[in-house]
Amino acid sequence: MKWWKTPQAAAVWTVLRVWLGIQWLEAGWHKVADGFDAGGFMQGAIVKAAGDHPAVQGWYAGFLENVALPNADLFSTLVAWGEVLVGVGLILGAATIPALIAAAFMNLNFLLAGTTSTNPILYTAAIILLFTGAGAYYWGIDRFAIPYIKTMMKGGHGIGKREAHTH
């Protein structure tokens, strides 16, 4: 077993994973509870694409202007609930890898939109945890859920199992 997947190292990854989950849950909970409109954020990012030293690349501003902004309600909902679900998943260690991918993807998009804030730290934490693989969820629900799901997919008790028809 690689050192970063040992139970001892996994304890460190668990602390980092839970901390990251709390950051996402706190950010998303307020958006879900209080309502969230990403339209202003998107318009601000589009403005940052102008000038001699733009903080936002033209191609990304084009995406925001032509795809995201016309669908601001959808993107607002996806961001708010995405943050909450990522937070819950990371805190519990459930669907950890998909949650980390979603976290990194959201942070990358916030960075591309010209917002630094805590995004580089959160992005780096997600990438580190992704590289630890199973070490990221050794102390979490996935440690038990993933082997169970794999067993079920291979024909274990019911799910994915087909009865043989004999005549």
GROMACS .gro file of N, CA and C in nm:
model
  501
    1MET      N    1   0.085  -0.118   0.000
    1MET     CA    2   0.000   0.000   0.000
    1MET      C    3   0.089   0.124   0.000
    2LYS      N    4   0.054   0.219  -0.084
    2LYS     CA    5   0.131   0.342  -0.091
    2LYS      C    6   0.108   0.424   0.036
    3TRP      N    7   0.210   0.498   0.079
    3TRP     CA    8   0.205   0.568   0.208
    3TRP      C    9   0.086   0.663   0.219
    4TRP      N   10   0.044   0.724   0.107
    4TRP     CA   11  -0.065   0.822   0.115
    4TRP      C   12  -0.202   0.755   0.123
    5LYS      N   13  -0.204   0.621   0.112
    5LYS     CA   14  -0.331   0.548   0.125
    5LYS      C   15  -0.336   0.469   0.256
    6THR      N   16  -0.236   0.486   0.342
    6THR     CA   17  -0.237   0.416   0.470
    6THR      C   18  -0.341   0.480   0.563
    7PRO      N   19  -0.389   0.404   0.661
    7PRO     CA   20  -0.486   0.462   0.756
    7PRO      C   21  -0.432   0.585   0.829
    8GLN      N   22  -0.302   0.588   0.856
    8GLN     CA   23  -0.243   0.702   0.925
    8GLN      C   24  -0.247   0.828   0.836
    9ALA      N   25  -0.206   0.812   0.711
    9ALA     CA   26  -0.210   0.926   0.619
    9ALA      C   27  -0.356   0.964   0.591
   10ALA      N   28  -0.442   0.864   0.585
   10ALA     CA   29  -0.584   0.890   0.558
   10ALA      C   30  -0.646   0.977   0.666
   11ALA      N   31  -0.595   0.970   0.787
   11ALA     CA   32  -0.646   1.057   0.894
   11ALA      C   33  -0.620   1.203   0.859
   12VAL      N   34  -0.504   1.231   0.803
   12VAL     CA   35  -0.472   1.368   0.761
   12VAL      C   36  -0.562   1.408   0.644
   13TRP      N   37  -0.579   1.317   0.548
   13TRP     CA   38  -0.665   1.348   0.433
   13TRP      C   39  -0.810   1.369   0.476
   14THR      N   40  -0.851   1.296   0.579
   14THR     CA   41  -0.988   1.312   0.629
   14THR      C   42  -1.008   1.451   0.689
   15VAL      N   43  -0.911   1.497   0.764
   15VAL     CA   44  -0.921   1.633   0.822
   15VAL      C   45  -0.929   1.735   0.709
   16LEU      N   46  -0.843   1.721   0.609
   16LEU     CA   47  -0.845   1.812   0.494
   16LEU      C   48  -0.977   1.802   0.419
   17ARG      N   49  -1.025   1.679   0.397
   17ARG     CA   50  -1.151   1.658   0.325
   17ARG      C   51  -1.270   1.719   0.398
   18VAL      N   52  -1.277   1.698   0.528
   18VAL     CA   53  -1.389   1.752   0.607
   18VAL      C   54  -1.380   1.905   0.610
   19TRP      N   55  -1.261   1.959   0.628
   19TRP     CA   56  -1.244   2.106   0.625
   19TRP      C   57  -1.293   2.161   0.491
   20LEU      N   58  -1.252   2.097   0.381
   20LEU     CA   59  -1.292   2.141   0.248
   20LEU      C   60  -1.444   2.131   0.234
   21GLY      N   61  -1.501   2.024   0.284
   21GLY     CA   62  -1.646   2.007   0.278
   21GLY      C   63  -1.719   2.116   0.354
   22ILE      N   64  -1.668   2.153   0.469
   22ILE     CA   65  -1.730   2.261   0.547
   22ILE      C   66  -1.725   2.392   0.471
   23GLN      N   67  -1.614   2.419   0.404
   23GLN     CA   68  -1.603   2.542   0.324
   23GLN      C   69  -1.711   2.547   0.217
   24TRP      N   70  -1.729   2.434   0.148
   24TRP     CA   71  -1.829   2.428   0.041
   24TRP      C   72  -1.971   2.435   0.096
   25LEU      N   73  -1.996   2.364   0.204
   25LEU     CA   74  -2.130   2.364   0.261
   25LEU      C   75  -2.169   2.504   0.310
   26GLU      N   76  -2.076   2.572   0.377
   26GLU     CA   77  -2.105   2.708   0.424
   26GLU      C   78  -2.130   2.802   0.307
   27ALA      N   79  -2.052   2.791   0.202
   27ALA     CA   80  -2.069   2.878   0.085
   27ALA      C   81  -2.202   2.852   0.016
   28GLY      N   82  -2.239   2.726   0.003
   28GLY     CA   83  -2.361   2.692  -0.068
   28GLY      C   84  -2.488   2.708   0.012
   29TRP      N   85  -2.481   2.680   0.142
   29TRP     CA   86  -2.600   2.686   0.225
   29TRP      C   87  -2.665   2.824   0.220
   30HIS      N   88  -2.584   2.928   0.229
   30HIS     CA   89  -2.639   3.064   0.225
   30HIS      C   90  -2.702   3.094   0.089
   31LYS      N   91  -2.643   3.041  -0.014
   31LYS     CA   92  -2.699   3.064  -0.148
   31LYS      C   93  -2.834   2.994  -0.164
   32VAL      N   94  -2.845   2.872  -0.112
   32VAL     CA   95  -2.970   2.798  -0.122
   32VAL      C   96  -3.076   2.862  -0.031
   33ALA      N   97  -3.038   2.893   0.091
   33ALA     CA   98  -3.134   2.945   0.189
   33ALA      C   99  -3.181   3.086   0.157
   34ASP      N  100  -3.089   3.171   0.112
   34ASP     CA  101  -3.121   3.312   0.091
   34ASP      C  102  -3.153   3.346  -0.054
   35GLY      N  103  -3.133   3.252  -0.143
   35GLY     CA  104  -3.148   3.280  -0.286
   35GLY      C  105  -3.017   3.332  -0.342
   36PHE      N  106  -2.993   3.300  -0.466
   36PHE     CA  107  -2.866   3.336  -0.528
   36PHE      C  108  -2.887   3.365  -0.675
   37ASP      N  109  -2.833   3.476  -0.719
   37ASP     CA  110  -2.838   3.513  -0.861
   37ASP      C  111  -2.696   3.536  -0.908
   38ALA      N  112  -2.646   3.444  -0.990
   38ALA     CA  113  -2.509   3.453  -1.041
   38ALA      C  114  -2.495   3.553  -1.156
   39GLY      N  115  -2.606   3.611  -1.200
   39GLY     CA  116  -2.602   3.703  -1.314
   39GLY      C  117  -2.508   3.820  -1.295
   40GLY      N  118  -2.511   3.882  -1.179
   40GLY     CA  119  -2.422   3.995  -1.152
   40GLY      C  120  -2.276   3.954  -1.152
   41PHE      N  121  -2.248   3.837  -1.094
   41PHE     CA  122  -2.112   3.784  -1.094
   41PHE      C  123  -2.063   3.762  -1.237
   42MET      N  124  -2.149   3.705  -1.320
   42MET     CA  125  -2.113   3.678  -1.459
   42MET      C  126  -2.089   3.808  -1.536
   43GLN      N  127  -2.173   3.907  -1.515
   43GLN     CA  128  -2.156   4.036  -1.582
   43GLN      C  129  -2.025   4.101  -1.539
   44GLY      N  130  -1.993   4.090  -1.410
   44GLY     CA  131  -1.866   4.144  -1.362
   44GLY      C  132  -1.746   4.073  -1.424
   45ALA      N  133  -1.757   3.944  -1.443
   45ALA     CA  134  -1.648   3.868  -1.505
   45ALA      C  135  -1.632   3.907  -1.651
   46ILE      N  136  -1.743   3.931  -1.721
   46ILE     CA  137  -1.737   3.972  -1.862
   46ILE      C  138  -1.664   4.105  -1.874
   47VAL      N  139  -1.690   4.196  -1.782
   47VAL     CA  140  -1.623   4.328  -1.782
   47VAL      C  141  -1.473   4.311  -1.762
   48LYS      N  142  -1.433   4.213  -1.683
   48LYS     CA  143  -1.291   4.189  -1.654
   48LYS      C  144  -1.214   4.135  -1.775
   49ALA      N  145  -1.283   4.110  -1.885
   49ALA     CA  146  -1.216   4.060  -2.006
   49ALA      C  147  -1.164   4.174  -2.093
   50ALA      N  148  -1.189   4.297  -2.054
   50ALA     CA  149  -1.148   4.413  -2.134
   50ALA      C  150  -1.017   4.471  -2.080
   51GLY      N  151  -0.956   4.555  -2.158
   51GLY     CA  152  -0.835   4.626  -2.115
   51GLY      C  153  -0.707   4.561  -2.161
   52ASP      N  154  -0.595   4.624  -2.124
   52ASP     CA  155  -0.464   4.576  -2.164
   52ASP      C  156  -0.424   4.445  -2.095
   53HIS      N  157  -0.467   4.429  -1.970
   53HIS     CA  158  -0.431   4.309  -1.892
   53HIS      C  159  -0.558   4.248  -1.835
   54PRO      N  160  -0.637   4.182  -1.919
   54PRO     CA  161  -0.764   4.128  -1.871
   54PRO      C  162  -0.746   4.015  -1.769
   55ALA      N  163  -0.830   4.017  -1.668
   55ALA     CA  164  -0.829   3.911  -1.567
   55ALA      C  165  -0.905   3.789  -1.616
   56VAL      N  166  -0.987   3.807  -1.719
   56VAL     CA  167  -1.068   3.699  -1.774
   56VAL      C  168  -1.035   3.686  -1.923
   57GLN      N  169  -1.009   3.566  -1.966
   57GLN     CA  170  -0.979   3.540  -2.106
   57GLN      C  171  -1.102   3.563  -2.192
   58GLY      N  172  -1.080   3.608  -2.315
   58GLY     CA  173  -1.189   3.638  -2.406
   58GLY      C  174  -1.280   3.519  -2.433
   59TRP      N  175  -1.222   3.401  -2.450
   59TRP     CA  176  -1.304   3.283  -2.478
   59TRP      C  177  -1.396   3.251  -2.362
   60TYR      N  178  -1.348   3.273  -2.238
   60TYR     CA  179  -1.432   3.244  -2.122
   60TYR      C  180  -1.541   3.350  -2.106
   61ALA      N  181  -1.506   3.475  -2.134
   61ALA     CA  182  -1.606   3.581  -2.131
   61ALA      C  183  -1.713   3.553  -2.236
   62GLY      N  184  -1.673   3.502  -2.352
   62GLY     CA  185  -1.768   3.465  -2.456
   62GLY      C  186  -1.863   3.356  -2.409
   63PHE      N  187  -1.808   3.258  -2.340
   63PHE     CA  188  -1.892   3.152  -2.284
   63PHE      C  189  -1.992   3.210  -2.184
   64LEU      N  190  -1.942   3.295  -2.096
   64LEU     CA  191  -2.031   3.355  -1.997
   64LEU      C  192  -2.141   3.438  -2.064
   65GLU      N  193  -2.101   3.518  -2.161
   65GLU     CA  194  -2.196   3.609  -2.226
   65GLU      C  195  -2.300   3.534  -2.311
   66ASN      N  196  -2.256   3.430  -2.381
   66ASN     CA  197  -2.345   3.364  -2.476
   66ASN      C  198  -2.414   3.238  -2.424
   67VAL      N  199  -2.359   3.177  -2.320
   67VAL     CA  200  -2.417   3.053  -2.268
   67VAL      C  201  -2.467   3.070  -2.124
   68ALA      N  202  -2.378   3.113  -2.036
   68ALA     CA  203  -2.413   3.118  -1.893
   68ALA      C  204  -2.511   3.229  -1.860
   69LEU      N  205  -2.484   3.349  -1.904
   69LEU     CA  206  -2.569   3.464  -1.868
   69LEU      C  207  -2.713   3.448  -1.916
   70PRO      N  208  -2.737   3.403  -2.041
   70PRO     CA  209  -2.876   3.381  -2.082
   70PRO      C  210  -2.947   3.272  -2.001
   71ASN      N  211  -2.870   3.189  -1.933
   71ASN     CA  212  -2.924   3.082  -1.850
   71ASN      C  213  -2.883   3.102  -1.704
   72ALA      N  214  -2.882   3.227  -1.661
   72ALA     CA  215  -2.834   3.260  -1.527
   72ALA      C  216  -2.912   3.189  -1.417
   73ASP      N  217  -3.042   3.172  -1.434
   73ASP     CA  218  -3.120   3.102  -1.332
   73ASP      C  219  -3.073   2.958  -1.316
   74LEU      N  220  -3.051   2.890  -1.426
   74LEU     CA  221  -3.003   2.753  -1.421
   74LEU      C  222  -2.865   2.746  -1.357
   75PHE      N  223  -2.773   2.832  -1.400
   75PHE     CA  224  -2.638   2.831  -1.346
   75PHE      C  225  -2.637   2.869  -1.198
   76SER      N  226  -2.724   2.960  -1.157
   76SER     CA  227  -2.735   2.998  -1.016
   76SER      C  228  -2.777   2.878  -0.932
   77THR      N  229  -2.876   2.804  -0.981
   77THR     CA  230  -2.922   2.684  -0.910
   77THR      C  231  -2.813   2.578  -0.905
   78LEU      N  232  -2.745   2.557  -1.018
   78LEU     CA  233  -2.639   2.456  -1.022
   78LEU      C  234  -2.526   2.490  -0.925
   79VAL      N  235  -2.489   2.617  -0.919
   79VAL     CA  236  -2.381   2.658  -0.828
   79VAL      C  237  -2.424   2.640  -0.683
   80ALA      N  238  -2.540   2.692  -0.648
   80ALA     CA  239  -2.585   2.686  -0.508
   80ALA      C  240  -2.598   2.541  -0.460
   81TRP      N  241  -2.672   2.460  -0.534
   81TRP     CA  242  -2.691   2.321  -0.493
   81TRP      C  243  -2.564   2.239  -0.511
   82GLY      N  244  -2.484   2.271  -0.613
   82GLY     CA  245  -2.357   2.203  -0.632
   82GLY      C  246  -2.266   2.221  -0.513
   83GLU      N  247  -2.260   2.344  -0.461
   83GLU     CA  248  -2.176   2.371  -0.344
   83GLU      C  249  -2.225   2.294  -0.221
   84VAL      N  250  -2.355   2.291  -0.201
   84VAL     CA  251  -2.411   2.218  -0.086
   84VAL      C  252  -2.382   2.069  -0.099
   85LEU      N  253  -2.409   2.012  -0.216
   85LEU     CA  254  -2.389   1.868  -0.235
   85LEU      C  255  -2.242   1.829  -0.226
   86VAL      N  256  -2.154   1.912  -0.280
   86VAL     CA  257  -2.011   1.887  -0.267
   86VAL      C  258  -1.972   1.888  -0.119
   87GLY      N  259  -2.022   1.986  -0.047
   87GLY     CA  260  -1.991   1.996   0.096
   87GLY      C  261  -2.036   1.874   0.174
   88VAL      N  262  -2.160   1.833   0.153
   88VAL     CA  263  -2.214   1.716   0.224
   88VAL      C  264  -2.135   1.590   0.186
   89GLY      N  265  -2.110   1.573   0.057
   89GLY     CA  266  -2.035   1.456   0.012
   89GLY      C  267  -1.896   1.449   0.074
   90LEU      N  268  -1.829   1.562   0.078
   90LEU     CA  269  -1.693   1.562   0.134
   90LEU      C  270  -1.693   1.543   0.285
   91ILE      N  271  -1.787   1.602   0.354
   91ILE     CA  272  -1.793   1.584   0.499
   91ILE      C  273  -1.819   1.438   0.534
   92LEU      N  274  -1.910   1.374   0.463
   92LEU     CA  275  -1.945   1.234   0.491
   92LEU      C  276  -1.848   1.134   0.426
   93GLY      N  277  -1.773   1.179   0.328
   93GLY     CA  278  -1.688   1.087   0.253
   93GLY      C  279  -1.773   0.999   0.163
   94ALA      N  280  -1.881   1.056   0.109
   94ALA     CA  281  -1.973   0.985   0.022
   94ALA      C  282  -1.966   1.044  -0.117
   95ALA      N  283  -1.948   0.959  -0.219
   95ALA     CA  284  -1.925   1.007  -0.356
   95ALA      C  285  -1.809   1.106  -0.354
   96THR      N  286  -1.706   1.071  -0.283
   96THR     CA  287  -1.592   1.161  -0.258
   96THR      C  288  -1.523   1.204  -0.386
   97ILE      N  289  -1.491   1.111  -0.473
   97ILE     CA  290  -1.418   1.146  -0.595
   97ILE      C  291  -1.503   1.236  -0.685
   98PRO      N  292  -1.630   1.201  -0.712
   98PRO     CA  293  -1.712   1.295  -0.790
   98PRO      C  294  -1.725   1.433  -0.723
   99ALA      N  295  -1.736   1.434  -0.590
   99ALA     CA  296  -1.746   1.562  -0.519
   99ALA      C  297  -1.618   1.644  -0.535
  100LEU      N  298  -1.504   1.578  -0.528
  100LEU     CA  299  -1.376   1.649  -0.546
  100LEU      C  300  -1.361   1.701  -0.689
  101ILE      N  301  -1.404   1.622  -0.786
  101ILE     CA  302  -1.398   1.668  -0.926
  101ILE      C  303  -1.489   1.788  -0.944
  102ALA      N  304  -1.610   1.782  -0.888
  102ALA     CA  305  -1.703   1.895  -0.897
  102ALA      C  306  -1.647   2.018  -0.827
  103ALA      N  307  -1.585   1.998  -0.711
  103ALA     CA  308  -1.525   2.110  -0.637
  103ALA      C  309  -1.415   2.176  -0.719
  104ALA      N  310  -1.325   2.095  -0.772
  104ALA     CA  311  -1.215   2.149  -0.853
  104ALA      C  312  -1.269   2.221  -0.976
  105PHE      N  313  -1.372   2.163  -1.039
  105PHE     CA  314  -1.432   2.225  -1.158
  105PHE      C  315  -1.495   2.361  -1.125
  106MET      N  316  -1.566   2.368  -1.013
  106MET     CA  317  -1.626   2.497  -0.974
  106MET      C  318  -1.518   2.598  -0.942
  107ASN      N  319  -1.416   2.557  -0.865
  107ASN     CA  320  -1.307   2.650  -0.835
  107ASN      C  321  -1.237   2.698  -0.960
  108LEU      N  322  -1.213   2.609  -1.054
  108LEU     CA  323  -1.150   2.646  -1.180
  108LEU      C  324  -1.234   2.751  -1.252
  109ASN      N  325  -1.365   2.731  -1.255
  109ASN     CA  326  -1.452   2.828  -1.322
  109ASN      C  327  -1.453   2.963  -1.249
  110PHE      N  328  -1.450   2.962  -1.118
  110PHE     CA  329  -1.444   3.088  -1.043
  110PHE      C  330  -1.311   3.159  -1.073
  111LEU      N  331  -1.204   3.083  -1.082
  111LEU     CA  332  -1.073   3.142  -1.116
  111LEU      C  333  -1.074   3.198  -1.258
  112LEU      N  334  -1.131   3.122  -1.351
  112LEU     CA  335  -1.139   3.169  -1.490
  112LEU      C  336  -1.223   3.295  -1.501
  113ALA      N  337  -1.317   3.312  -1.408
  113ALA     CA  338  -1.401   3.431  -1.406
  113ALA      C  339  -1.333   3.549  -1.337
  114GLY      N  340  -1.207   3.531  -1.301
  114GLY     CA  341  -1.129   3.642  -1.246
  114GLY      C  342  -1.141   3.662  -1.097
  115THR      N  343  -1.192   3.563  -1.025
  115THR     CA  344  -1.208   3.574  -0.880
  115THR      C  345  -1.103   3.488  -0.811
  116THR      N  346  -1.017   3.551  -0.735
  116THR     CA  347  -0.913   3.476  -0.665
  116THR      C  348  -0.967   3.429  -0.531
  117SER      N  349  -0.980   3.518  -0.434
  117SER     CA  350  -1.033   3.486  -0.301
  117SER      C  351  -0.968   3.359  -0.248
  118THR      N  352  -1.047   3.265  -0.200
  118THR     CA  353  -0.995   3.139  -0.147
  118THR      C  354  -0.987   3.030  -0.253
  119ASN      N  355  -1.026   3.060  -0.375
  119ASN     CA  356  -1.033   2.959  -0.480
  119ASN      C  357  -0.902   2.883  -0.505
  120PRO      N  358  -0.786   2.949  -0.507
  120PRO     CA  359  -0.663   2.871  -0.528
  120PRO      C  360  -0.638   2.770  -0.416
  121ILE      N  361  -0.670   2.807  -0.293
  121ILE     CA  362  -0.650   2.717  -0.180
  121ILE      C  363  -0.745   2.598  -0.189
  122LEU      N  364  -0.872   2.627  -0.215
  122LEU     CA  365  -0.972   2.520  -0.224
  122LEU      C  366  -0.944   2.429  -0.343
  123TYR      N  367  -0.903   2.487  -0.454
  123TYR     CA  368  -0.869   2.410  -0.574
  123TYR      C  369  -0.751   2.317  -0.545
  124THR      N  370  -0.649   2.370  -0.481
  124THR     CA  371  -0.530   2.291  -0.449
  124THR      C  372  -0.564   2.177  -0.354
  125ALA      N  373  -0.647   2.204  -0.254
  125ALA     CA  374  -0.688   2.099  -0.160
  125ALA      C  375  -0.761   1.988  -0.234
  126ALA      N  376  -0.852   2.025  -0.325
  126ALA     CA  377  -0.927   1.924  -0.402
  126ALA      C  378  -0.833   1.840  -0.488
  127ILE      N  379  -0.737   1.904  -0.553
  127ILE     CA  380  -0.642   1.831  -0.638
  127ILE      C  381  -0.556   1.736  -0.555
  128ILE      N  382  -0.508   1.782  -0.441
  128ILE     CA  383  -0.428   1.695  -0.353
  128ILE      C  384  -0.510   1.573  -0.313
  129LEU      N  385  -0.634   1.596  -0.272
  129LEU     CA  386  -0.719   1.484  -0.231
  129LEU      C  387  -0.749   1.390  -0.347
  130LEU      N  388  -0.766   1.444  -0.467
  130LEU     CA  389  -0.786   1.357  -0.584
  130LEU      C  390  -0.665   1.267  -0.605
  131PHE      N  391  -0.545   1.320  -0.586
  131PHE     CA  392  -0.424   1.239  -0.604
  131PHE      C  393  -0.409   1.131  -0.497
  132THR      N  394  -0.473   1.150  -0.382
  132THR     CA  395  -0.463   1.046  -0.278
  132THR      C  396  -0.555   0.929  -0.306
  133GLY      N  397  -0.648   0.946  -0.401
  133GLY     CA  398  -0.738   0.837  -0.438
  133GLY      C  399  -0.819   0.786  -0.321
  134ALA      N  400  -0.811   0.655  -0.298
  134ALA     CA  401  -0.889   0.593  -0.191
  134ALA      C  402  -0.849   0.646  -0.053
  135GLY      N  403  -0.730   0.701  -0.042
  135GLY     CA  404  -0.689   0.760   0.085
  135GLY      C  405  -0.779   0.875   0.127
  136ALA      N  406  -0.841   0.940   0.030
  136ALA     CA  407  -0.928   1.054   0.059
  136ALA      C  408  -1.057   1.011   0.128
  137TYR      N  409  -1.099   0.885   0.105
  137TYR     CA  410  -1.225   0.841   0.165
  137TYR      C  411  -1.209   0.718   0.254
  138TYR      N  412  -1.085   0.687   0.291
  138TYR     CA  413  -1.062   0.571   0.378
  138TYR      C  414  -1.147   0.582   0.505
  139TRP      N  415  -1.154   0.701   0.562
  139TRP     CA  416  -1.237   0.726   0.678
  139TRP      C  417  -1.364   0.798   0.632
  140GLY      N  418  -1.449   0.725   0.564
  140GLY     CA  419  -1.573   0.783   0.514
  140GLY      C  420  -1.666   0.674   0.463
  141ILE      N  421  -1.784   0.713   0.423
  141ILE     CA  422  -1.886   0.619   0.375
  141ILE      C  423  -1.837   0.541   0.253
  142ASP      N  424  -1.763   0.605   0.164
  142ASP     CA  425  -1.717   0.538   0.042
  142ASP      C  426  -1.631   0.415   0.070
  143ARG      N  427  -1.563   0.413   0.182
  143ARG     CA  428  -1.479   0.298   0.216
  143ARG      C  429  -1.561   0.170   0.217
  144PHE      N  430  -1.687   0.182   0.256
  144PHE     CA  431  -1.776   0.066   0.261
  144PHE      C  432  -1.870   0.062   0.142
  145ALA      N  433  -1.913   0.178   0.096
  145ALA     CA  434  -2.011   0.185  -0.012
  145ALA      C  435  -1.953   0.139  -0.145
  146ILE      N  436  -1.830   0.177  -0.175
  146ILE     CA  437  -1.772   0.143  -0.306
  146ILE      C  438  -1.756  -0.009  -0.322
  147PRO      N  439  -1.699  -0.081  -0.224
  147PRO     CA  440  -1.692  -0.227  -0.241
  147PRO      C  441  -1.831  -0.291  -0.250
  148TYR      N  442  -1.926  -0.239  -0.174
  148TYR     CA  443  -2.062  -0.293  -0.179
  148TYR      C  444  -2.123  -0.272  -0.318
  149ILE      N  445  -2.109  -0.152  -0.372
  149ILE     CA  446  -2.163  -0.122  -0.505
  149ILE      C  447  -2.095  -0.207  -0.611
  150LYS      N  448  -1.963  -0.224  -0.600
  150LYS     CA  449  -1.891  -0.308  -0.696
  150LYS      C  450  -1.941  -0.452  -0.691
  151THR      N  451  -1.967  -0.502  -0.572
  151THR     CA  452  -2.019  -0.638  -0.557
  151THR      C  453  -2.157  -0.649  -0.622
  152MET      N  454  -2.239  -0.549  -0.599
  152MET     CA  455  -2.373  -0.550  -0.657
  152MET      C  456  -2.368  -0.544  -0.810
  153MET      N  457  -2.276  -0.465  -0.862
  153MET     CA  458  -2.263  -0.450  -1.008
  153MET      C  459  -2.214  -0.580  -1.073
  154LYS      N  460  -2.140  -0.661  -0.999
  154LYS     CA  461  -2.087  -0.786  -1.054
  154LYS      C  462  -2.183  -0.903  -1.037
  155GLY      N  463  -2.306  -0.873  -0.997
  155GLY     CA  464  -2.404  -0.980  -0.986
  155GLY      C  465  -2.433  -1.022  -0.844
  156GLY      N  466  -2.397  -0.941  -0.749
  156GLY     CA  467  -2.429  -0.970  -0.610
  156GLY      C  468  -2.578  -0.959  -0.587
  157HIS      N  469  -2.621  -0.964  -0.472
  157HIS     CA  470  -2.759  -0.974  -0.425
  157HIS      C  471  -2.856  -0.877  -0.491
  158GLY      N  472  -2.894  -0.903  -0.613
  158GLY     CA  473  -3.005  -0.830  -0.674
  158GLY      C  474  -2.967  -0.730  -0.781
  159ILE      N  475  -2.898  -0.626  -0.747
  159ILE     CA  476  -2.871  -0.520  -0.843
  159ILE      C  477  -2.776  -0.570  -0.950
  160GLY      N  478  -2.815  -0.558  -1.072
  160GLY     CA  479  -2.731  -0.600  -1.183
  160GLY      C  480  -2.729  -0.750  -1.208
  161LYS      N  481  -2.802  -0.826  -1.127
  161LYS     CA  482  -2.802  -0.972  -1.142
  161LYS      C  483  -2.921  -1.013  -1.227
  162ARG      N  484  -2.897  -1.097  -1.323
  162ARG     CA  485  -3.003  -1.145  -1.410
  162ARG      C  486  -3.028  -1.293  -1.381
  163GLU      N  487  -3.152  -1.324  -1.377
  163GLU     CA  488  -3.190  -1.463  -1.357
  163GLU      C  489  -3.173  -1.539  -1.488
  164ALA      N  490  -3.123  -1.660  -1.480
  164ALA     CA  491  -3.111  -1.744  -1.599
  164ALA      C  492  -3.245  -1.807  -1.626
  165HIS      N  493  -3.289  -1.800  -1.749
  165HIS     CA  494  -3.415  -1.860  -1.787
  165HIS      C  495  -3.389  -2.000  -1.841
  166THR      N  496  -3.446  -2.097  -1.776
  166THR     CA  497  -3.433  -2.235  -1.823
  166THR      C  498  -3.571  -2.286  -1.861
  167HIS      N  499  -3.580  -2.352  -1.972
  167HIS     CA  500  -3.708  -2.405  -2.019
  167HIS      C  501  -3.695  -2.552  -2.045
   0.00000   0.00000   0.00000
